[in-house]
Every structure is written in C-alpha cells, then in structure tokens.
Tab-separated table of C-alpha atoms and ligand atoms in Angstrom:
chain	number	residue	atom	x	y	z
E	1	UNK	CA	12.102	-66.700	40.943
E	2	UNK	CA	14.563	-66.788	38.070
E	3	UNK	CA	13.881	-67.954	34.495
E	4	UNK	CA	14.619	-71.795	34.938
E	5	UNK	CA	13.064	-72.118	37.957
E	6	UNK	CA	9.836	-70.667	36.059
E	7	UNK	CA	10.849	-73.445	33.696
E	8	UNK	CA	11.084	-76.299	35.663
E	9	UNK	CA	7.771	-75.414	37.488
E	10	UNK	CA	6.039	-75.247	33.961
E	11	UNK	CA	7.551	-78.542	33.176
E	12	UNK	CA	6.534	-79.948	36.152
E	13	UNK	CA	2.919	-78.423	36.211
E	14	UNK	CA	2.451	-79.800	32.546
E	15	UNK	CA	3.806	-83.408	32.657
E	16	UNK	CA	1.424	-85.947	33.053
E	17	UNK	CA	4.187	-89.010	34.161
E	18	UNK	CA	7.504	-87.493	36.436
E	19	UNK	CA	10.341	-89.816	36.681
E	20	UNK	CA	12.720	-88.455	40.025
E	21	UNK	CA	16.649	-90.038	39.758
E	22	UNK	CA	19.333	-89.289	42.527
E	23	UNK	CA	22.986	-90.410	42.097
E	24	UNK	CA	24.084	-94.291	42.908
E	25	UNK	CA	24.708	-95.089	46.522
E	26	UNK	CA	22.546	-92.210	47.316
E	27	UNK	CA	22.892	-90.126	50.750
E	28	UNK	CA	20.357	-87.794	52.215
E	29	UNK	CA	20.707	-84.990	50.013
E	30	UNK	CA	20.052	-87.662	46.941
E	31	UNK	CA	17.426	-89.556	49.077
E	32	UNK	CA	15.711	-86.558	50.559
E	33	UNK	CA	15.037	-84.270	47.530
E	34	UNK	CA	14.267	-87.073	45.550
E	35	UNK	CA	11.346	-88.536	48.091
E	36	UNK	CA	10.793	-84.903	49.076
E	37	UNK	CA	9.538	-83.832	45.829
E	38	UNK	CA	8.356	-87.262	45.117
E	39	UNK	CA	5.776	-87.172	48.152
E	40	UNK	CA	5.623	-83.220	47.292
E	41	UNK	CA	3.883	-83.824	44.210
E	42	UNK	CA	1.918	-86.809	44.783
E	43	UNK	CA	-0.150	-84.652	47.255
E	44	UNK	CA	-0.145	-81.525	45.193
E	45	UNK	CA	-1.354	-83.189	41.942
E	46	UNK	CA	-3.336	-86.558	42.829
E	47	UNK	CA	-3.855	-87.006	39.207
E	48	UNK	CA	-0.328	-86.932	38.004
E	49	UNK	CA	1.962	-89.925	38.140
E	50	UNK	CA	4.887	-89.491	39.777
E	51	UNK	CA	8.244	-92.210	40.434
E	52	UNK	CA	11.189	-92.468	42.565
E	53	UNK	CA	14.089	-94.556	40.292
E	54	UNK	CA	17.167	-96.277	41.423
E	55	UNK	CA	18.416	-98.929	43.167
E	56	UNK	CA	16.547	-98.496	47.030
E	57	UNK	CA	19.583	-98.774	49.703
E	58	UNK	CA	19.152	-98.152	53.468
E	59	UNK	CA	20.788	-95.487	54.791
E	60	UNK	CA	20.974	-94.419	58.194
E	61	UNK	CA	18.647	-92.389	60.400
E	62	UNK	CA	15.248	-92.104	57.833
E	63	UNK	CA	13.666	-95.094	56.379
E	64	UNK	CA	12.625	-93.651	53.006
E	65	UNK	CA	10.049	-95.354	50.916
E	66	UNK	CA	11.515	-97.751	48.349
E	67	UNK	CA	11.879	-96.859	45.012
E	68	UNK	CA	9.485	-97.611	41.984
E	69	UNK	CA	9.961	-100.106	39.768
E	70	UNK	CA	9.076	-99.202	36.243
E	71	UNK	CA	9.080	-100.561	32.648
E	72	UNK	CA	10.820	-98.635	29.631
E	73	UNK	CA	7.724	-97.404	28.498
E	74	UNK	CA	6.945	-95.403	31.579
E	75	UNK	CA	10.305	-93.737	31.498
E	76	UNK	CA	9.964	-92.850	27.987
E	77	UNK	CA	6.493	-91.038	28.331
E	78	UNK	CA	7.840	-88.849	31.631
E	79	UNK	CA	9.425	-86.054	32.550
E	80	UNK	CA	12.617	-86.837	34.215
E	81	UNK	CA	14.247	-84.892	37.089
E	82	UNK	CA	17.634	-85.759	37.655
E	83	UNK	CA	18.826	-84.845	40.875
E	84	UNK	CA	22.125	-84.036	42.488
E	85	UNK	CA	24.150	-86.170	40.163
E	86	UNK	CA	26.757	-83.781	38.611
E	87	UNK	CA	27.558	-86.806	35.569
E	88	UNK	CA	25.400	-89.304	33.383
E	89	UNK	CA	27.767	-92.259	34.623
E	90	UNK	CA	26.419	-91.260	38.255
E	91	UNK	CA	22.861	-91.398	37.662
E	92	UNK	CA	21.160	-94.568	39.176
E	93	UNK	CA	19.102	-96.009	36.091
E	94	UNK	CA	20.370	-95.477	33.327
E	95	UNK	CA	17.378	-95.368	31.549
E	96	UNK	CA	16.754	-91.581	32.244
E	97	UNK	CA	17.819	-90.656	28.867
E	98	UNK	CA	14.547	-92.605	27.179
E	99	UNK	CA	12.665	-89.538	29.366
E	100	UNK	CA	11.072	-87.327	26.776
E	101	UNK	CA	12.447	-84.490	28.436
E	102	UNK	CA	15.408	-84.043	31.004
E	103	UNK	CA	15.593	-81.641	33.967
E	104	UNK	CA	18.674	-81.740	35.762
E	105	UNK	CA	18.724	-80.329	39.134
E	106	UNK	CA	22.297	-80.621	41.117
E	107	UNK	CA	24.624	-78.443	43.396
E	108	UNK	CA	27.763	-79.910	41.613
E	109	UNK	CA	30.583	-78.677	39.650
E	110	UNK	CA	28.547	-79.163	36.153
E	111	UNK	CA	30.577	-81.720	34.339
E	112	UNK	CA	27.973	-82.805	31.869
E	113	UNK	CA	25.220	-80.963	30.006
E	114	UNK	CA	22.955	-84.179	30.356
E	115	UNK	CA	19.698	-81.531	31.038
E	116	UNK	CA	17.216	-80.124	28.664
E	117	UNK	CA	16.561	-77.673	31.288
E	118	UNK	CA	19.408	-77.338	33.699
E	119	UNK	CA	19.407	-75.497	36.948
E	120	UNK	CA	23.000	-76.578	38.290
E	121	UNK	CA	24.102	-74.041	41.071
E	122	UNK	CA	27.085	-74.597	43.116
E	123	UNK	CA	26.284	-72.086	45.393
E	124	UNK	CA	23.701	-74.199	46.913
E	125	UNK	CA	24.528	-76.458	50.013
E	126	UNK	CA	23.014	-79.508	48.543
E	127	UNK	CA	20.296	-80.537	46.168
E	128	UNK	CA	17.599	-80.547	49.048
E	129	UNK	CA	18.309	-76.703	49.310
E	130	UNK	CA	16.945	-76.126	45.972
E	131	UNK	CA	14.287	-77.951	46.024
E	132	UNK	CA	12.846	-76.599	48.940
E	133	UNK	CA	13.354	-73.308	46.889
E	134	UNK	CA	11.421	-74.652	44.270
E	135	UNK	CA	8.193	-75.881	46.577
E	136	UNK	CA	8.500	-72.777	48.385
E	137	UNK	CA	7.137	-71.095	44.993
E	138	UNK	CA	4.347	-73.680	44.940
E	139	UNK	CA	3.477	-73.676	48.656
E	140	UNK	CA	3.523	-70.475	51.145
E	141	UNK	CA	2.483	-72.505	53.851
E	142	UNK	CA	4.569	-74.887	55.738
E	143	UNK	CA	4.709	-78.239	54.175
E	144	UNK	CA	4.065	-81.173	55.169
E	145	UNK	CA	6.033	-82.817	57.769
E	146	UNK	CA	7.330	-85.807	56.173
E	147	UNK	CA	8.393	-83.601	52.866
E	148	UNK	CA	10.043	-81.100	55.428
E	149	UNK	CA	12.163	-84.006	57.381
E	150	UNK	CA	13.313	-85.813	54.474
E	151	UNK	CA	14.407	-82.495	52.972
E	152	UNK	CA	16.253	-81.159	56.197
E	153	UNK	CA	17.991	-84.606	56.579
E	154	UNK	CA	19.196	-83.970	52.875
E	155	UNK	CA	20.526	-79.720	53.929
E	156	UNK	CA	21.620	-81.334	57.458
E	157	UNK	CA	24.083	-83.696	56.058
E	158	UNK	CA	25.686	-81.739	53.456
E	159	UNK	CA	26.432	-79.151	55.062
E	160	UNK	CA	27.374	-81.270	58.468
E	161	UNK	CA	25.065	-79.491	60.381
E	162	UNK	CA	25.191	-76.298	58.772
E	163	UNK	CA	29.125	-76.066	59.421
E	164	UNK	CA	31.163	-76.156	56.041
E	165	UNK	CA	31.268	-73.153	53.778
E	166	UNK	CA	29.077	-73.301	51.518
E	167	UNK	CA	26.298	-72.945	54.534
E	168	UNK	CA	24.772	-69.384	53.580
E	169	UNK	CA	22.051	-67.371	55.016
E	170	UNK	CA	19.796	-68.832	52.236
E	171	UNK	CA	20.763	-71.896	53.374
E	172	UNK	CA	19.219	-71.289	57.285
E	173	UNK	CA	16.586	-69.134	55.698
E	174	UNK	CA	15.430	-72.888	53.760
E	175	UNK	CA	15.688	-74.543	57.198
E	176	UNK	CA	13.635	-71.902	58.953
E	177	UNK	CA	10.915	-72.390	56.349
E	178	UNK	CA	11.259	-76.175	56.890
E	179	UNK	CA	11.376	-76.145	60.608
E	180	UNK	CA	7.708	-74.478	60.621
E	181	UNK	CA	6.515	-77.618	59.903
E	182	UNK	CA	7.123	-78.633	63.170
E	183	UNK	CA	10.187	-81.073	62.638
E	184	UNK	CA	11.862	-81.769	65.576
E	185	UNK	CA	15.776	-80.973	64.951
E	186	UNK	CA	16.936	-82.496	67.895
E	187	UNK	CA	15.332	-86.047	66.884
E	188	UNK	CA	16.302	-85.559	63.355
E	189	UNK	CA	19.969	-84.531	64.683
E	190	UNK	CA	20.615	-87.895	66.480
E	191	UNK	CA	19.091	-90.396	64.017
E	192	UNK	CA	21.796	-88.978	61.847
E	193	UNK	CA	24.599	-88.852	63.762
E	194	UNK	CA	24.118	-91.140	66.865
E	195	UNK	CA	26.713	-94.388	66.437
E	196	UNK	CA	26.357	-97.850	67.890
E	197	UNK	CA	29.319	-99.327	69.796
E	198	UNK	CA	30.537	-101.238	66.438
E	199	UNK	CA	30.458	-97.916	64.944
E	200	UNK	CA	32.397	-96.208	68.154
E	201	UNK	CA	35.084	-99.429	68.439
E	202	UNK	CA	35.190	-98.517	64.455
E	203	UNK	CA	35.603	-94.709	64.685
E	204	UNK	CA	38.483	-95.675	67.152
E	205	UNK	CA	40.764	-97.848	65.239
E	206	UNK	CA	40.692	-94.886	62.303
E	207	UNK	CA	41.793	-93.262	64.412
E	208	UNK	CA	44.425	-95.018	66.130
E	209	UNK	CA	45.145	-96.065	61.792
E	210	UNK	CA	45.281	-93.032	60.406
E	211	UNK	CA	49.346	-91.701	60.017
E	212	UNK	CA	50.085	-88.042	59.500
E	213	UNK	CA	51.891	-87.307	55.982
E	214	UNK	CA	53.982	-83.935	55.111
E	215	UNK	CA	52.835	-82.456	59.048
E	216	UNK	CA	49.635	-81.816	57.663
E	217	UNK	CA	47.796	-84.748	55.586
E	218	UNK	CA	46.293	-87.397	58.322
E	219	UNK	CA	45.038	-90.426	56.521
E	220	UNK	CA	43.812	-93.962	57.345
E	221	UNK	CA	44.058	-96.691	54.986
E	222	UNK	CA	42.064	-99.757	56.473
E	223	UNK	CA	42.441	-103.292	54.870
E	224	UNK	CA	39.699	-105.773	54.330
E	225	UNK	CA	40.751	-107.572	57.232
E	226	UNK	CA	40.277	-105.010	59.375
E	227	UNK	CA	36.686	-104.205	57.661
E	228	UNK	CA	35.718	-107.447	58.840
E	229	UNK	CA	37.120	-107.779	61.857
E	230	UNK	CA	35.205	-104.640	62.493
E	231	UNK	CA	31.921	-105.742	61.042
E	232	UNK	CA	32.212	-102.848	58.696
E	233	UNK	CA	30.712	-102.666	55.051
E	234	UNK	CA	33.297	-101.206	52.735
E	235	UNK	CA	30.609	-98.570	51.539
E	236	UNK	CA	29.880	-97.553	54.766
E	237	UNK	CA	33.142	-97.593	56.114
E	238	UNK	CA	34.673	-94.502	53.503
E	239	UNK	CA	31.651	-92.112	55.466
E	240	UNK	CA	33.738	-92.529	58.347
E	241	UNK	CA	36.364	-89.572	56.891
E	242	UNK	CA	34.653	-87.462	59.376
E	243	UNK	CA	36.227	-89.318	62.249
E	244	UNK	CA	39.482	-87.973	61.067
E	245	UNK	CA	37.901	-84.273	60.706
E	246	UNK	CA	38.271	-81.228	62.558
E	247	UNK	CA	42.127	-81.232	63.789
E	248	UNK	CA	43.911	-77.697	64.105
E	249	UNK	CA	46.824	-78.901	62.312
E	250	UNK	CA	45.592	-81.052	59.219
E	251	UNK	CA	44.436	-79.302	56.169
E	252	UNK	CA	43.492	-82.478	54.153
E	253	UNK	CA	42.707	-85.676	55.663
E	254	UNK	CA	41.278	-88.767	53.682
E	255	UNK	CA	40.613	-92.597	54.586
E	256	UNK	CA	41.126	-95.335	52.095
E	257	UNK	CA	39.071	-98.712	52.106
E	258	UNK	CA	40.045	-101.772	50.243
E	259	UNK	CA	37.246	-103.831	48.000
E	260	UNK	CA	38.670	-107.068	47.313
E	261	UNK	CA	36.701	-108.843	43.609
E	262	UNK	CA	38.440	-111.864	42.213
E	263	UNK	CA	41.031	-111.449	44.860
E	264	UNK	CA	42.230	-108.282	43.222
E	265	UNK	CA	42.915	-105.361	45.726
E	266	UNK	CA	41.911	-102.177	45.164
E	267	UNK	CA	41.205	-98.987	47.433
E	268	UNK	CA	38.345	-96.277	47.227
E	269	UNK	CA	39.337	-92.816	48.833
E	270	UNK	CA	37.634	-90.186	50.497
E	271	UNK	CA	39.215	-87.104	50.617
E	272	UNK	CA	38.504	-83.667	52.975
E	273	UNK	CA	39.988	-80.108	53.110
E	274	UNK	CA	39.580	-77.373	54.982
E	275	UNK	CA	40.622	-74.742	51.966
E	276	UNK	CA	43.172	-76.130	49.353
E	277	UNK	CA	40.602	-77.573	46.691
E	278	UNK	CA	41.291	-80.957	45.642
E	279	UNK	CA	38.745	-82.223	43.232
E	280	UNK	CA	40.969	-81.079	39.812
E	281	UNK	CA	43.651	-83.662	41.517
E	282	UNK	CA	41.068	-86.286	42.772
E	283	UNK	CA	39.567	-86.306	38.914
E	284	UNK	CA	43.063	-87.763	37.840
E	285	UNK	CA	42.177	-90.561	40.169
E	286	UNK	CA	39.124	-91.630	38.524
E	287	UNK	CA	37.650	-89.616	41.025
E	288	UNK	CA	36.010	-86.142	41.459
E	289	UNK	CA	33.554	-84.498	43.656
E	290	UNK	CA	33.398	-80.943	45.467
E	291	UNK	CA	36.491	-78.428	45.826
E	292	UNK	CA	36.928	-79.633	49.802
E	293	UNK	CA	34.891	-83.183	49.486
E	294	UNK	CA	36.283	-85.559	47.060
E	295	UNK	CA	36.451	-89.578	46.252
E	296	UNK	CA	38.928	-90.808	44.107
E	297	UNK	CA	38.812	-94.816	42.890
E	298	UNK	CA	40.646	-97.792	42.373
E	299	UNK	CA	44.257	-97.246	43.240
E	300	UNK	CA	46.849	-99.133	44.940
E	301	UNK	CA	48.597	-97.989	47.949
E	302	UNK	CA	52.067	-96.770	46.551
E	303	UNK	CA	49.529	-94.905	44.543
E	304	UNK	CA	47.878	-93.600	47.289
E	305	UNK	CA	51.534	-92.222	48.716
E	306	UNK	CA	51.724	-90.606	45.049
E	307	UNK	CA	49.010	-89.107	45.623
E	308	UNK	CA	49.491	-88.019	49.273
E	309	UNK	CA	52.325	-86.363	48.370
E	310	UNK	CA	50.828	-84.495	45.381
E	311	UNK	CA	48.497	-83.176	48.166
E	312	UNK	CA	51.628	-81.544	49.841
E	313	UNK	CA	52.541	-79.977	47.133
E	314	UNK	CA	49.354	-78.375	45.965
E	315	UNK	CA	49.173	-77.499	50.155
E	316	UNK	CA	52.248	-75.595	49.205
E	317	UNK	CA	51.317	-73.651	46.082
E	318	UNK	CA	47.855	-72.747	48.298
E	319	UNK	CA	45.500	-73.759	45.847
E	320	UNK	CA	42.417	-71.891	47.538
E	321	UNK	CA	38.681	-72.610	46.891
E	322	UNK	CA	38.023	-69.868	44.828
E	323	UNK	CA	34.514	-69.039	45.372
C	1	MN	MN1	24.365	-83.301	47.461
C-alpha cells in the first residue's frame, strides 16, 4: 500500500458523511466504482452515511441503483470522492467543491489539481481497477457479488475486454480477485456487448458510412437524419466507434454525430488509435481524453476534414504513446 492509498483509507475510515461523484454521461468504469464503493461501504460501516451524486442515466447491460438526491448541506459536511473525472468541468454535480474535503480518484491524464488528496494514476486501466485495489486492503476475502460485478463491468469496458494496452498483469490480477466472488463472466460479457437488431442495422450503415482518409484514417460522419431514421440517440450513437475498430490497415478511425439545438448543426467526435496518440490534437478541439481514446466537440464538417488531415500528418511524424 503506498502513502495515499493509506490516506484515502484514513479519510474514508474517519468521515462520518461520503459523497461518491463519477464524470457526466457516466459509463461503467464511472458507474461501477462509484456504486461499487458506494454499496462497499454501506455494508462495511452501517453507521456511516454514504451517497452516490449525479445525474442517474441508464446504461446498458447493469441496472445500477439511482443516484441520491441531496441538499447543499449534506455535501458540505462529507467527504467527497471524485471518481474517474480527469477535470472539474467533467464532474456531474457541481456541488463537490462545498465537500469539506476532496479525494480525487481517476486513471486520466491529470489536467486539474481539483483533489485534497489525489491518487491519479494513468497506469491503471480504469477507475474500477483502483478501487478494487483500495477494498482489497479493507477486505481479504472475496467481496460481495454485486460490488464485484459492478466493478468488473467498470475494468471490462475500459479495457474492451482486457484487449487495449494499458491491460497489465495487475489489471487480470484485480479481475482474478473479483471473479472469486463467483461472477459469472460469460453473463456479464454479453449484457455488455450483445446488440439488438436496431443496434446491428445501426452498426451496418457505419459501416457502409464511414470513408477512408490519407489510406489510413476510416471515419463515419452520420447526420441527424440518419440518427433518426435509425432510431439512434446521438449519445449513444458516438459508442459505436468500435464498429469501425480493429482493421489491419487503419491506425486512427473516429465517427462523428451531429446534435442539432436551435437548428444549429454541430458534430461530437470520437476518436481511436492504435499507437499515434491523439489527445494533445483532440484538446484543440474542445476535446481531450486518453492518448488512443479521445472526443473532441462542436465542430463543423470542413472542420472535421481539418482535422482529419492533421491526423495524417501527426501519422507521419509517428507520434507514439509514450508510456
Ligand atoms: Mn475510466
């Protein structure tokens, strides 16, 4: 156990009220380690308040318990653990700051110092990795089941099923511990990553979309009309990147979805690379995220070929993850 993880269990052993936050639109990583720890703690200290904030949405494959709602004063007597949200503008309530103290825990690129304490590690898989470090110092013995699942949904999905890089024995070595409490991987496996037929006919017509830039940059841009005519949420519809993954001869591939507001048009990327890091060039498209997964927001489409093609070049100069 290293010093702030000493710290953060202290914290957490001596605060009466805990406050958990996740990012906005969360995932499983966010949702997991957030309910994870939230369920976590409720068991292991009956007398000890403890919150899930943020705006509850329903993600796919776990129903996770809604979040709490909670007045100012609340917040301001707790101890609030920020999790997997690498800036302040990310965090869902914004009212984490009243907290009387601030733990942030996140996997990110740190790009603000929001934390009293800080344990920000980018050398972890995802947020749910860390936490199960952290209740693997307060509990030897398996945990229980529901902690375990929501916590391997969060490690399943960012890493993709323990397939991108940052995957690391520690990373299988969390699972294992996870896995003894009997979750069944299988089940967990395809409530994540089953689709319906809307999703398939979806999946299909990205595909067919998406147009291959500089021999090696495949990207779809899909329209609102063709979000509706596919019954597809513009939210969910950026997840869909992956559809475009895995192709021998693409190092970056990206899909772009249009929100319409006012009748102003406007298009949200996602962005994926196999080694050339692109988050320093997605940040200078009001976006940011990890070296090989980024987003980048509200731009136009001549934009988007703007940016396409500054994709070629840093292809070119072989910008490599360094890490
Ligand atoms: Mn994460």
């Amino acid at each position: 156990m290293n010093k702030i993880q000493q710290i953060i269990l202290t914290e957490i052993h001596q605060a009466k009220t805990i406050t958990i936050f996740r990012h906005i639109n969360p995932d499983h990583d966010a949702l997991g380690s957030q309910h994870g720890l939230k369920h976590y703690l409720t068991q292991r200290y009956p007398n000890k308040q403890v919150y899930a904030c943020g705006f509850h949405r329903i993600v796919k494959g776990i129903n996770y318990p809604p979040s709490d709602d909670l007045d100012d004063e609340v917040i301001k007597n707790s101890l609030a653990i920020v999790l997997d949200s690498a800036n302040t503008g990310r965090i869902d309530d914004q009212r984490y700051h009243l907290a009387q103290k601030i733990i942030k825990i996140d996997h990110h690129p740190n790009l603000d110092d929001y934390g009293d304490v800080q344990w920000v590690d980018a050398s972890y898989a995802s947020t749910a990795e860390m936490i199960t470090e952290i209740l693997q110092f307060m509990h030897k013995k398996p945990l229980d089941h529901k902690v375990a699942t929501y916590l391997l949904a969060g490690i399943l999905s960012d890493t993709i099923m323990f397939s991108i890089a940052n995957t690391s024995a520690r990373t299988l070595a969390k699972a294992s511990y996870l896995l003894e409490s009997g979750v069944n991987i299988n089940e967990l496996h395809q409530s994540l990553y089953s689709v319906n037929l809307n999703d398939f006919k979806f999946i299909n017509f990205v595909q067919r979309k998406a147009k291959l830039y500089h021999k090696q940059i495949l990207v779809a841009v899909i329209n609102d009309r063709e979000l509706k005519k596919h019954n597809m949420h513009p939210n969910l519809a950026k997840e869909y990147v992956y559809a475009l993954a895995n192709i021998e001869e693409v190092e970056v591939w990206g899909i772009f979805i249009e929100y319409i507001d006012a009748e102003t048009s406007t298009y949200n990327g996602s962005l994926r690379s196999k080694k050339v890091a692109i988050n320093g060039l997605a940040a200078q498209y009001n976006g940011g995220g990890h070296p090989l997964a980024s987003a980048v927001k509200d731009v136009d489409e001549p934009t988007i070929k703007q940016l396409v093609d500054k994709i070629a070049v840093l292809i070119k100069e072989n910008h490599h993850v360094q890490t």
